[in-house]
Structures are given as C-alpha cells and as structure tokens.
PDB file of C-alpha atoms in Angstrom:
ATOM      1  CA  MET A   1     104.717 164.865  50.082  1.00 97.00           C
ATOM      2  CA  LEU A   2     105.045 168.401  51.463  1.00 98.00           C
ATOM      3  CA  ILE A   3     102.388 170.085  53.553  1.00 98.00           C
ATOM      4  CA  PHE A   4     102.161 173.692  54.847  1.00 98.00           C
ATOM      5  CA  VAL A   5     100.429 174.041  58.232  1.00 98.00           C
ATOM      6  CA  TYR A   6      99.344 177.289  59.840  1.00 96.00           C
ATOM      7  CA  GLY A   7      96.911 176.565  62.710  1.00 91.00           C
ATOM      8  CA  ASN A   8      96.584 173.874  65.292  1.00 92.00           C
ATOM      9  CA  LEU A   9      98.785 171.455  63.307  1.00 95.00           C
ATOM     10  CA  ARG A  10     101.837 173.638  64.017  1.00 97.00           C
ATOM     11  CA  LYS A  11     104.635 172.531  66.323  1.00 98.00           C
ATOM     12  CA  HIS A  12     103.516 172.395  70.014  1.00 98.00           C
ATOM     13  CA  GLU A  13      99.911 173.017  69.016  1.00 96.00           C
ATOM     14  CA  ARG A  14      97.251 170.499  70.020  1.00 93.00           C
ATOM     15  CA  HIS A  15      96.922 168.580  66.757  1.00 94.00           C
ATOM     16  CA  HIS A  16     100.560 168.567  65.657  1.00 96.00           C
ATOM     17  CA  SER A  17     100.972 164.862  66.552  1.00 96.00           C
ATOM     18  CA  LEU A  18      98.522 163.983  63.744  1.00 95.00           C
ATOM     19  CA  LEU A  19     101.338 164.705  61.255  1.00 96.00           C
ATOM     20  CA  GLN A  20     102.986 161.526  62.596  1.00 95.00           C
ATOM     21  CA  ASN A  21     106.615 162.478  63.077  1.00 94.00           C
ATOM     22  CA  PRO A  22     107.047 164.606  59.952  1.00 97.00           C
ATOM     23  CA  ARG A  23     110.391 165.712  58.603  1.00 98.00           C
ATOM     24  CA  THR A  24     110.872 169.427  59.168  1.00 98.00           C
ATOM     25  CA  ILE A  25     111.635 171.526  56.081  1.00 98.00           C
ATOM     26  CA  SER A  26     111.031 174.964  57.628  1.00 99.00           C
ATOM     27  CA  LEU A  27     109.632 176.316  60.898  1.00 98.00           C
ATOM     28  CA  GLN A  28     109.506 179.925  59.623  1.00 98.00           C
ATOM     29  CA  ALA A  29     107.702 179.668  56.280  1.00 99.00           C
ATOM     30  CA  TYR A  30     104.838 181.631  54.676  1.00 98.00           C
ATOM     31  CA  VAL A  31     102.402 181.644  51.788  1.00 98.00           C
ATOM     32  CA  ASP A  32     100.562 184.539  50.192  1.00 98.00           C
ATOM     33  CA  GLY A  33      97.076 184.897  51.544  1.00 96.00           C
ATOM     34  CA  VAL A  34      95.196 186.055  54.678  1.00 96.00           C
ATOM     35  CA  LEU A  35      94.352 184.225  57.859  1.00 96.00           C
ATOM     36  CA  ILE A  36      90.744 184.296  59.032  1.00 94.00           C
ATOM     37  CA  GLU A  37      89.221 183.184  62.323  1.00 90.00           C
ATOM     38  CA  PRO A  38      85.636 182.085  61.605  1.00 81.00           C
ATOM     39  CA  VAL A  39      82.976 181.970  64.276  1.00 73.00           C
ATOM     40  CA  ASP A  40      83.895 178.357  65.139  1.00 68.00           C
ATOM     41  CA  GLY A  41      87.388 179.511  66.114  1.00 68.00           C
ATOM     42  CA  GLN A  42      89.274 177.213  63.708  1.00 81.00           C
ATOM     43  CA  PRO A  43      91.697 179.381  61.668  1.00 91.00           C
ATOM     44  CA  VAL A  44      91.521 179.101  57.875  1.00 93.00           C
ATOM     45  CA  MET A  45      93.605 180.545  55.133  1.00 94.00           C
ATOM     46  CA  THR A  46      92.100 182.168  52.091  1.00 94.00           C
ATOM     47  CA  ASP A  47      93.407 184.190  49.149  1.00 92.00           C
ATOM     48  CA  GLY A  48      94.710 187.675  49.710  1.00 92.00           C
ATOM     49  CA  ASN A  49      97.680 190.007  49.443  1.00 93.00           C
ATOM     50  CA  GLU A  50      99.177 189.464  52.915  1.00 96.00           C
ATOM     51  CA  LYS A  51     101.264 186.631  54.326  1.00 98.00           C
ATOM     52  CA  VAL A  52     100.190 183.597  56.315  1.00 98.00           C
ATOM     53  CA  TYR A  53     102.976 182.225  58.525  1.00 99.00           C
ATOM     54  CA  GLY A  54     103.408 178.578  59.380  1.00 98.00           C
ATOM     55  CA  GLU A  55     105.568 175.515  58.945  1.00 99.00           C
ATOM     56  CA  LEU A  56     106.527 173.231  56.061  1.00 99.00           C
ATOM     57  CA  TYR A  57     106.843 169.480  56.590  1.00 99.00           C
ATOM     58  CA  GLU A  58     107.383 166.323  54.595  1.00 98.00           C
ATOM     59  CA  ILE A  59     104.783 163.741  55.519  1.00 98.00           C
ATOM     60  CA  ASP A  60     103.572 160.347  54.397  1.00 96.00           C
ATOM     61  CA  PRO A  61     100.699 160.802  51.834  1.00 94.00           C
ATOM     62  CA  SER A  62      98.444 158.611  53.953  1.00 94.00           C
ATOM     63  CA  VAL A  63      98.422 161.326  56.651  1.00 95.00           C
ATOM     64  CA  ILE A  64      96.340 163.605  54.385  1.00 93.00           C
ATOM     65  CA  ASP A  65      93.430 161.157  54.322  1.00 90.00           C
ATOM     66  CA  GLN A  66      93.526 160.873  58.106  1.00 89.00           C
ATOM     67  CA  LEU A  67      93.521 164.661  58.477  1.00 91.00           C
ATOM     68  CA  GLU A  68      90.493 165.074  56.229  1.00 86.00           C
ATOM     69  CA  ARG A  69      88.606 162.496  58.323  1.00 84.00           C
ATOM     70  CA  THR A  70      89.286 164.408  61.546  1.00 80.00           C
ATOM     71  CA  LYS A  71      86.610 167.155  61.666  1.00 70.00           C
ATOM     72  CA  GLU A  72      88.223 169.348  64.362  1.00 78.00           C
ATOM     73  CA  VAL A  73      91.523 169.580  62.412  1.00 85.00           C
ATOM     74  CA  ILE A  74      90.501 170.856  58.958  1.00 85.00           C
ATOM     75  CA  PRO A  75      88.080 173.795  58.838  1.00 79.00           C
ATOM     76  CA  ALA A  76      84.674 172.908  57.309  1.00 74.00           C
ATOM     77  CA  LYS A  77      85.070 175.161  54.253  1.00 81.00           C
ATOM     78  CA  ALA A  78      88.743 174.348  53.581  1.00 88.00           C
ATOM     79  CA  ILE A  79      89.740 172.172  50.651  1.00 90.00           C
ATOM     80  CA  GLN A  80      93.036 170.578  49.721  1.00 93.00           C
ATOM     81  CA  THR A  81      94.961 172.670  47.240  1.00 95.00           C
ATOM     82  CA  GLU A  82      98.549 173.571  46.270  1.00 97.00           C
ATOM     83  CA  ALA A  83     100.470 176.701  47.151  1.00 97.00           C
ATOM     84  CA  THR A  84     103.957 178.154  46.813  1.00 98.00           C
ATOM     85  CA  VAL A  85     105.615 178.115  50.236  1.00 99.00           C
ATOM     86  CA  VAL A  86     108.463 180.550  50.793  1.00 98.00           C
ATOM     87  CA  THR A  87     111.287 179.711  53.244  1.00 98.00           C
ATOM     88  CA  ASP A  88     114.643 181.319  53.948  1.00 97.00           C
ATOM     89  CA  HIS A  89     116.297 178.603  51.919  1.00 95.00           C
ATOM     90  CA  GLY A  90     114.030 178.428  48.859  1.00 96.00           C
ATOM     91  CA  SER A  91     110.431 178.063  47.635  1.00 98.00           C
ATOM     92  CA  HIS A  92     108.449 174.821  47.486  1.00 98.00           C
ATOM     93  CA  LYS A  93     105.136 173.625  46.080  1.00 98.00           C
ATOM     94  CA  ALA A  94     103.140 172.099  48.894  1.00 98.00           C
ATOM     95  CA  THR A  95      99.689 170.895  49.900  1.00 97.00           C
ATOM     96  CA  VAL A  96      97.708 173.352  51.979  1.00 97.00           C
ATOM     97  CA  PHE A  97      94.132 173.403  53.241  1.00 95.00           C
ATOM     98  CA  ALA A  98      92.499 176.711  52.269  1.00 94.00           C
ATOM     99  CA  ALA A  99      89.082 178.189  51.503  1.00 91.00           C
ATOM    100  CA  THR A 100      87.831 180.585  48.908  1.00 86.00           C
ATOM    101  CA  SER A 101      87.125 184.047  50.247  1.00 76.00           C
ATOM    102  CA  GLU A 102      83.446 183.787  49.262  1.00 72.00           C
ATOM    103  CA  ASP A 103      83.007 180.773  51.581  1.00 72.00           C
ATOM    104  CA  ILE A 104      84.499 182.302  54.712  1.00 77.00           C
ATOM    105  CA  GLN A 105      83.103 184.799  57.153  1.00 80.00           C
ATOM    106  CA  GLY A 106      85.026 185.792  60.247  1.00 87.00           C
ATOM    107  CA  SER A 107      87.638 188.195  61.604  1.00 91.00           C
ATOM    108  CA  LEU A 108      90.973 188.848  59.987  1.00 93.00           C
ATOM    109  CA  ILE A 109      94.041 187.862  61.997  1.00 95.00           C
ATOM    110  CA  PRO A 110      96.287 190.876  61.261  1.00 95.00           C
ATOM    111  CA  SER A 111      99.608 189.149  62.063  1.00 97.00           C
ATOM    112  CA  GLY A 112      98.876 186.245  59.751  1.00 97.00           C
ATOM    113  CA  ASP A 113     100.294 184.038  62.499  1.00 98.00           C
ATOM    114  CA  TRP A 114      98.094 181.826  64.678  1.00 96.00           C
ATOM    115  CA  LYS A 115     100.757 181.503  67.401  1.00 97.00           C
ATOM    116  CA  VAL A 116     101.035 185.317  67.643  1.00 98.00           C
ATOM    117  CA  LYS A 117      97.274 185.691  67.697  1.00 96.00           C
ATOM    118  CA  THR A 118      96.880 183.293  70.639  1.00 95.00           C
ATOM    119  CA  PHE A 119      99.837 184.877  72.473  1.00 97.00           C
ATOM    120  CA  LEU A 120      98.372 188.363  72.211  1.00 96.00           C
ATOM    121  CA  GLU A 121      94.991 187.137  73.386  1.00 94.00           C
ATOM    122  CA  ASN A 122      96.386 185.298  76.395  1.00 94.00           C
ATOM    123  CA  ARG A 123      98.796 188.106  77.439  1.00 92.00           C
ATOM    124  CA  PRO A 124     100.764 185.881  79.857  1.00 94.00           C
ATOM    125  CA  SER A 125     102.104 187.516  83.018  1.00 95.00           C
ATOM    126  CA  GLU A 126     105.578 186.127  82.232  1.00 97.00           C
ATOM    127  CA  THR A 127     107.172 185.484  78.868  1.00 98.00           C
ATOM    128  CA  LEU A 128     110.587 184.122  77.893  1.00 99.00           C
ATOM    129  CA  TYR A 129     112.256 186.404  75.318  1.00 99.00           C
ATOM    130  CA  PHE A 130     115.261 185.447  73.115  1.00 99.00           C
ATOM    131  CA  ALA A 131     117.465 188.449  72.287  1.00 98.00           C
ATOM    132  CA  TYR A 132     120.156 188.050  69.623  1.00 98.00           C
ATOM    133  CA  GLY A 133     120.986 191.610  68.490  1.00 94.00           C
ATOM    134  CA  SER A 134     121.298 194.914  70.346  1.00 94.00           C
ATOM    135  CA  CYS A 135     118.664 193.761  72.896  1.00 94.00           C
ATOM    136  CA  MET A 136     121.421 191.644  74.448  1.00 96.00           C
ATOM    137  CA  ASP A 137     122.968 194.948  75.625  1.00 94.00           C
ATOM    138  CA  GLN A 138     121.780 196.325  78.939  1.00 92.00           C
ATOM    139  CA  ASP A 139     123.065 199.824  78.046  1.00 91.00           C
ATOM    140  CA  ARG A 140     120.357 200.160  75.428  1.00 89.00           C
ATOM    141  CA  PHE A 141     117.696 199.230  77.980  1.00 93.00           C
ATOM    142  CA  LYS A 142     119.103 201.750  80.435  1.00 94.00           C
ATOM    143  CA  LYS A 143     118.989 204.545  77.850  1.00 91.00           C
ATOM    144  CA  ALA A 144     115.372 203.694  77.157  1.00 91.00           C
ATOM    145  CA  GLY A 145     114.537 203.612  80.858  1.00 94.00           C
ATOM    146  CA  VAL A 146     113.246 200.049  80.728  1.00 95.00           C
ATOM    147  CA  HIS A 147     116.211 198.112  82.156  1.00 94.00           C
ATOM    148  CA  ILE A 148     114.160 197.299  85.320  1.00 95.00           C
ATOM    149  CA  HIS A 149     112.099 194.909  83.140  1.00 95.00           C
ATOM    150  CA  PHE A 150     115.153 193.028  81.826  1.00 96.00           C
ATOM    151  CA  GLN A 151     116.865 192.010  85.086  1.00 96.00           C
ATOM    152  CA  ASP A 152     115.698 188.364  85.122  1.00 97.00           C
ATOM    153  CA  CYS A 153     118.260 186.870  82.771  1.00 97.00           C
ATOM    154  CA  LEU A 154     118.281 183.092  82.301  1.00 97.00           C
ATOM    155  CA  GLY A 155     121.619 183.217  80.506  1.00 96.00           C
ATOM    156  CA  ALA A 156     122.751 182.078  77.115  1.00 98.00           C
ATOM    157  CA  GLY A 157     120.205 180.497  74.793  1.00 98.00           C
ATOM    158  CA  ILE A 158     121.047 178.249  71.841  1.00 99.00           C
ATOM    159  CA  VAL A 159     118.838 177.900  68.774  1.00 99.00           C
ATOM    160  CA  GLN A 160     119.401 175.099  66.253  1.00 98.00           C
ATOM    161  CA  ASP A 161     119.077 175.570  62.486  1.00 98.00           C
ATOM    162  CA  PHE A 162     119.084 179.343  62.555  1.00 98.00           C
ATOM    163  CA  ARG A 163     121.738 182.059  62.339  1.00 98.00           C
ATOM    164  CA  MET A 164     122.013 185.773  62.966  1.00 98.00           C
ATOM    165  CA  ASP A 165     122.331 188.032  59.877  1.00 97.00           C
ATOM    166  CA  TYR A 166     122.405 191.760  59.343  1.00 98.00           C
ATOM    167  CA  SER A 167     119.593 191.726  56.806  1.00 98.00           C
ATOM    168  CA  PHE A 168     117.414 194.612  58.036  1.00 98.00           C
ATOM    169  CA  VAL A 169     118.961 197.558  56.296  1.00 97.00           C
ATOM    170  CA  VAL A 170     118.485 201.222  57.260  1.00 96.00           C
ATOM    171  CA  ASP A 171     120.329 204.396  56.271  1.00 96.00           C
ATOM    172  CA  ASP A 172     123.517 203.683  58.192  1.00 96.00           C
ATOM    173  CA  GLY A 173     123.777 199.916  57.631  1.00 98.00           C
ATOM    174  CA  GLY A 174     122.423 196.555  58.670  1.00 98.00           C
ATOM    175  CA  ARG A 175     120.589 195.482  61.774  1.00 98.00           C
ATOM    176  CA  GLY A 176     120.177 191.986  63.274  1.00 98.00           C
ATOM    177  CA  ASP A 177     117.840 189.360  61.919  1.00 98.00           C
ATOM    178  CA  ILE A 178     117.236 185.616  62.246  1.00 98.00           C
ATOM    179  CA  THR A 179     117.609 183.408  59.159  1.00 98.00           C
ATOM    180  CA  GLU A 180     116.659 179.750  59.084  1.00 98.00           C
ATOM    181  CA  VAL A 181     119.628 177.699  57.860  1.00 98.00           C
ATOM    182  CA  PRO A 182     119.625 173.956  58.474  1.00 96.00           C
ATOM    183  CA  GLY A 183     122.727 172.896  60.394  1.00 97.00           C
ATOM    184  CA  GLU A 184     123.574 176.353  61.743  1.00 98.00           C
ATOM    185  CA  VAL A 185     123.573 177.257  65.407  1.00 98.00           C
ATOM    186  CA  MET A 186     123.018 180.682  66.902  1.00 98.00           C
ATOM    187  CA  GLU A 187     123.244 181.983  70.473  1.00 99.00           C
ATOM    188  CA  GLY A 188     121.680 184.855  72.312  1.00 98.00           C
ATOM    189  CA  VAL A 189     120.425 185.985  75.727  1.00 98.00           C
ATOM    190  CA  VAL A 190     117.131 184.837  77.252  1.00 98.00           C
ATOM    191  CA  TYR A 191     115.147 187.066  79.610  1.00 98.00           C
ATOM    192  CA  ARG A 192     112.023 186.393  81.642  1.00 98.00           C
ATOM    193  CA  VAL A 193     109.871 189.500  81.158  1.00 98.00           C
ATOM    194  CA  ASN A 194     106.459 190.885  82.055  1.00 97.00           C
ATOM    195  CA  GLN A 195     103.759 192.228  79.801  1.00 97.00           C
ATOM    196  CA  GLU A 196     105.047 195.805  79.985  1.00 96.00           C
ATOM    197  CA  ALA A 197     108.402 194.631  78.626  1.00 97.00           C
ATOM    198  CA  VAL A 198     106.604 192.748  75.818  1.00 98.00           C
ATOM    199  CA  ASP A 199     104.697 195.875  74.856  1.00 97.00           C
ATOM    200  CA  TYR A 200     107.999 197.804  74.797  1.00 97.00           C
ATOM    201  CA  LEU A 201     109.628 195.182  72.570  1.00 98.00           C
ATOM    202  CA  PHE A 202     106.727 195.221  70.111  1.00 98.00           C
ATOM    203  CA  GLU A 203     107.161 198.990  69.823  1.00 97.00           C
ATOM    204  CA  ARG A 204     110.976 198.938  69.697  1.00 96.00           C
ATOM    205  CA  GLU A 205     111.023 196.232  66.998  1.00 97.00           C
ATOM    206  CA  GLY A 206     108.573 198.127  64.826  1.00 97.00           C
ATOM    207  CA  VAL A 207     105.916 195.392  64.696  1.00 97.00           C
ATOM    208  CA  LEU A 208     103.107 197.844  63.795  1.00 95.00           C
ATOM    209  CA  PRO A 209     104.981 199.499  60.872  1.00 95.00           C
ATOM    210  CA  GLY A 210     106.050 196.060  59.655  1.00 96.00           C
ATOM    211  CA  TRP A 211     109.801 196.076  60.333  1.00 97.00           C
ATOM    212  CA  TYR A 212     109.992 192.927  62.476  1.00 98.00           C
ATOM    213  CA  ARG A 213     107.383 190.333  63.289  1.00 98.00           C
ATOM    214  CA  PRO A 214     107.044 188.341  66.560  1.00 98.00           C
ATOM    215  CA  ALA A 215     107.879 184.634  66.249  1.00 98.00           C
ATOM    216  CA  PHE A 216     108.453 181.705  68.539  1.00 99.00           C
ATOM    217  CA  LEU A 217     111.467 179.368  68.631  1.00 98.00           C
ATOM    218  CA  ASP A 218     112.641 176.492  70.797  1.00 99.00           C
ATOM    219  CA  VAL A 219     115.664 177.627  72.802  1.00 99.00           C
ATOM    220  CA  THR A 220     118.070 175.476  74.783  1.00 99.00           C
ATOM    221  CA  ILE A 221     119.384 176.901  78.084  1.00 98.00           C
ATOM    222  CA  ASP A 222     121.845 174.794  80.108  1.00 97.00           C
ATOM    223  CA  GLY A 223     120.772 171.663  78.298  1.00 97.00           C
ATOM    224  CA  ARG A 224     117.046 172.230  78.795  1.00 98.00           C
ATOM    225  CA  VAL A 225     114.745 172.969  75.850  1.00 98.00           C
ATOM    226  CA  TYR A 226     112.244 175.842  76.407  1.00 98.00           C
ATOM    227  CA  LYS A 227     109.363 175.761  73.891  1.00 98.00           C
ATOM    228  CA  ASP A 228     107.982 178.697  71.915  1.00 98.00           C
ATOM    229  CA  VAL A 229     110.281 181.432  73.219  1.00 99.00           C
ATOM    230  CA  LEU A 230     109.393 184.875  71.898  1.00 99.00           C
ATOM    231  CA  THR A 231     111.728 186.599  69.462  1.00 99.00           C
ATOM    232  CA  PHE A 232     111.498 188.968  66.498  1.00 99.00           C
ATOM    233  CA  ILE A 233     112.295 188.306  62.816  1.00 99.00           C
ATOM    234  CA  VAL A 234     112.664 190.786  59.960  1.00 98.00           C
ATOM    235  CA  LYS A 235     109.653 190.736  57.619  1.00 97.00           C
ATOM    236  CA  ARG A 236     111.328 192.148  54.445  1.00 95.00           C
ATOM    237  CA  LYS A 237     114.852 190.885  54.303  1.00 97.00           C
ATOM    238  CA  SER A 238     117.645 192.554  52.321  1.00 97.00           C
ATOM    239  CA  PRO A 239     121.130 191.298  51.377  1.00 97.00           C
ATOM    240  CA  GLU A 240     123.316 191.191  54.481  1.00 98.00           C
ATOM    241  CA  THR A 241     124.940 194.598  55.072  1.00 98.00           C
ATOM    242  CA  LEU A 242     127.670 195.742  57.455  1.00 98.00           C
ATOM    243  CA  PRO A 243     126.148 197.325  60.567  1.00 98.00           C
ATOM    244  CA  PRO A 244     127.324 200.718  61.933  1.00 98.00           C
ATOM    245  CA  GLU A 245     130.015 200.541  64.569  1.00 97.00           C
ATOM    246  CA  HIS A 246     127.801 201.621  67.471  1.00 96.00           C
ATOM    247  CA  TYR A 247     125.383 198.742  66.705  1.00 97.00           C
ATOM    248  CA  ALA A 248     128.175 196.210  66.342  1.00 97.00           C
ATOM    249  CA  LEU A 249     129.564 197.317  69.723  1.00 97.00           C
ATOM    250  CA  GLU A 250     126.177 196.742  71.330  1.00 96.00           C
ATOM    251  CA  ILE A 251     126.107 193.200  70.058  1.00 97.00           C
ATOM    252  CA  LEU A 252     129.695 192.399  71.047  1.00 97.00           C
ATOM    253  CA  ARG A 253     129.260 193.991  74.472  1.00 96.00           C
ATOM    254  CA  GLY A 254     125.829 192.597  75.225  1.00 95.00           C
ATOM    255  CA  SER A 255     126.634 189.036  74.184  1.00 97.00           C
ATOM    256  CA  HIS A 256     130.064 188.800  75.816  1.00 95.00           C
ATOM    257  CA  PRO A 257     129.068 187.833  79.370  1.00 93.00           C
ATOM    258  CA  TYR A 258     126.711 185.059  78.152  1.00 96.00           C
ATOM    259  CA  VAL A 259     127.489 183.432  74.797  1.00 97.00           C
ATOM    260  CA  SER A 260     130.303 180.913  74.276  1.00 97.00           C
ATOM    261  CA  GLU A 261     133.783 182.114  73.366  1.00 97.00           C
ATOM    262  CA  GLY A 262     133.461 180.351  69.986  1.00 98.00           C
ATOM    263  CA  TYR A 263     130.222 182.139  69.162  1.00 98.00           C
ATOM    264  CA  HIS A 264     131.594 185.506  70.174  1.00 98.00           C
ATOM    265  CA  ARG A 265     134.502 184.865  67.832  1.00 98.00           C
ATOM    266  CA  LYS A 266     131.971 184.012  65.144  1.00 98.00           C
ATOM    267  CA  LEU A 267     130.284 187.396  65.630  1.00 98.00           C
ATOM    268  CA  GLN A 268     133.652 189.096  65.202  1.00 98.00           C
ATOM    269  CA  ASP A 269     134.451 187.088  62.065  1.00 98.00           C
ATOM    270  CA  GLN A 270     131.022 187.960  60.667  1.00 98.00           C
ATOM    271  CA  LEU A 271     131.852 191.673  60.958  1.00 98.00           C
ATOM    272  CA  LEU A 272     135.259 191.101  59.287  1.00 98.00           C
ATOM    273  CA  GLY A 273     133.523 189.235  56.448  1.00 98.00           C
ATOM    274  CA  LEU A 274     131.155 192.142  55.884  1.00 98.00           C
ATOM    275  CA  GLY A 275     134.074 194.571  55.560  1.00 97.00           C
ATOM    276  CA  MET A 276     134.697 196.017  59.055  1.00 97.00           C
ATOM    277  CA  ASP A 277     138.311 196.945  59.684  1.00 96.00           C
ATOM    278  CA  GLU A 278     140.108 194.532  62.051  1.00 96.00           C
ATOM    279  CA  LYS A 279     141.589 197.446  63.995  1.00 96.00           C
ATOM    280  CA  ARG A 280     138.115 198.845  64.689  1.00 96.00           C
ATOM    281  CA  ILE A 281     136.969 195.486  65.987  1.00 97.00           C
ATOM    282  CA  ARG A 282     139.948 195.336  68.348  1.00 96.00           C
ATOM    283  CA  VAL A 283     139.035 198.804  69.631  1.00 96.00           C
ATOM    284  CA  MET A 284     135.496 197.636  70.302  1.00 96.00           C
ATOM    285  CA  LEU A 285     136.748 194.512  72.065  1.00 96.00           C
ATOM    286  CA  ASN A 286     138.919 196.693  74.311  1.00 94.00           C
ATOM    287  CA  GLN A 287     135.770 198.610  75.222  1.00 93.00           C
ATOM    288  CA  VAL A 288     133.936 195.336  75.950  1.00 93.00           C
ATOM    289  CA  HIS A 289     136.734 194.104  78.249  1.00 88.00           C
ATOM    290  CA  ALA A 290     136.921 197.512  79.948  1.00 82.00           C
ATOM    291  CA  VAL A 291     133.291 197.034  80.964  1.00 68.00           C
ATOM    292  CA  ASP A 292     134.226 193.621  82.415  1.00 63.00           C
ATOM    293  CA  ARG A 293     136.933 195.244  84.548  1.00 55.00           C
ATOM    294  CA  ASP A 294     134.735 198.110  85.732  1.00 56.00           C
ATOM    295  CA  PRO A 295     133.780 197.336  89.362  1.00 49.00           C
ATOM    296  CA  ALA A 296     130.633 199.493  88.934  1.00 45.00           C
TER     297      ALA A 296
END
C-alpha cells in the first residue's frame, strides 16, 4: 500500500525507520492542505488550500497498525484517510494521517514543509548548498557582491533520480529547476555557506513570493553521501522552455570546472533539444574555455 508522510516519518527524521525499509515512490511529493504545529509539537496535516510537502512510499499494510500503536508517531487528533498525492511523475491515491480543522489548534507552518520549518528554527552556522543552475557561476555572485560567502566549494555533487529542467518560465525564457525522474542523474556544485548566504539565497530564489521553495536532497561528493543538502525547487512548474543565452552561458560556465565531461555535454544537448542554435552554443563554449585560459 502507499503512504504519504510529512513529519517525523520522513527520510532522515527520527521515526523514519518505523516504515520498515519502504520502497520510495517520490521524495518530493505534496498533497493539498495545510500543515499545523499543535502545542505538543507533533506536526499534523489538515484540510486547506495550500500544499503540504512530504514523501510517498510503498509499505507493507502491517506497518500501518504498528504506526497507530506508537503514540509519539501519529498526532492524537489525526485519523487514517486517503488523499491524492502529486509527484513530478504522476498522481497517486495514498493513505495519510490527517485531522479535521475543527479538531486542531496550533500555529500554521507557512512553508508546508516540516524539514524547512526545523531548518529555519535551528539556523545552523554552516549549511551545505547544492547549486544546479546559474548559482554554479561565480560571476553572478560577484555581481551581487556576495561571492565572499561562496568560496568554500566542496566540488561536484551528484543527485540520483532527479534532473535539471528549464521549467520556471519568465518573460525571456526558462530558468533552472529540479524534476524528480527515477533513473536520471544530475550534477551540480556544492558550497558550504553561512547563514548570511542562506538568507541571500532565500531572497534570490524568490521564496517569499513563491517562485522557488527550499528543499533537501541527498548529494554524493567524491563517493560520500551528504544527507539533506539544501537546494531550491520551482513551486509552479511550466513546460520546459529554452533559456535566454546569458542564462545558458552562466550554467555552462559555472558548471564547467566541476561537473563531469559527460554531464556538461548533456547540458549542451539539452539546449540543442530546446531549440538553441548549435553555432551559438559553440560561441558560448569558446567563452567558457577563454575563462579557463585567463590567468586572472
């Protein structure tokens, strides 16, 4: 059976092991509703017009009975019900534990994401950040006057079962996004940043106006898996659209020193597939290689 989890049953959270080695369907899923933190601190979903973010798993039906018998796992007012769970690769009917709005008193979690809520509360002094679009490019940071905060680069990061798309569309074309696609592999650049850099990223990515949302992914760097690395994902996705040339250059230039040759070729092929002229891509690559040769 399928279950949608949104609180302490999520991956790397303290009760996740109670799902007993579930099969992952989606790590970036959502249902319609709102997320509330009651006075006892155990998050609970209820009906509403926002989104609650979580994960979708296939579990053995016997796990449900065990969860219901564990008081600290399921909120007191929550009951087992069914909801439509939306993922990047389709919608599913799944079991979810939720409460009616009349039964719940507490504070609204604006992000709809328990991981984000705890991250913002803790405000760690250091955070690992996975960049996959124009934030791979140091020139953009220099223009914004924040490059000093992005000097601690851990190198190339690899994320399994996701890919980079240009599905955030503005007036002049597409911008980078992360889409969950089983079997795909994407690469990017990982920085270790301070809280000032995190605040800048939240502003740059338009978290408050609802352009992108913070999310957490497992990222592999030099064979080591780093858990819950911060990144940003588009909230309202559009069909993939060719990006403007200046944005494409930032991605090709920023990724070039770090990602694999095969992935860099994949980024070029992606632009070709979206309609960019091959000659323009060659011109951009010449600019990228010119930066490599510049002794400054």
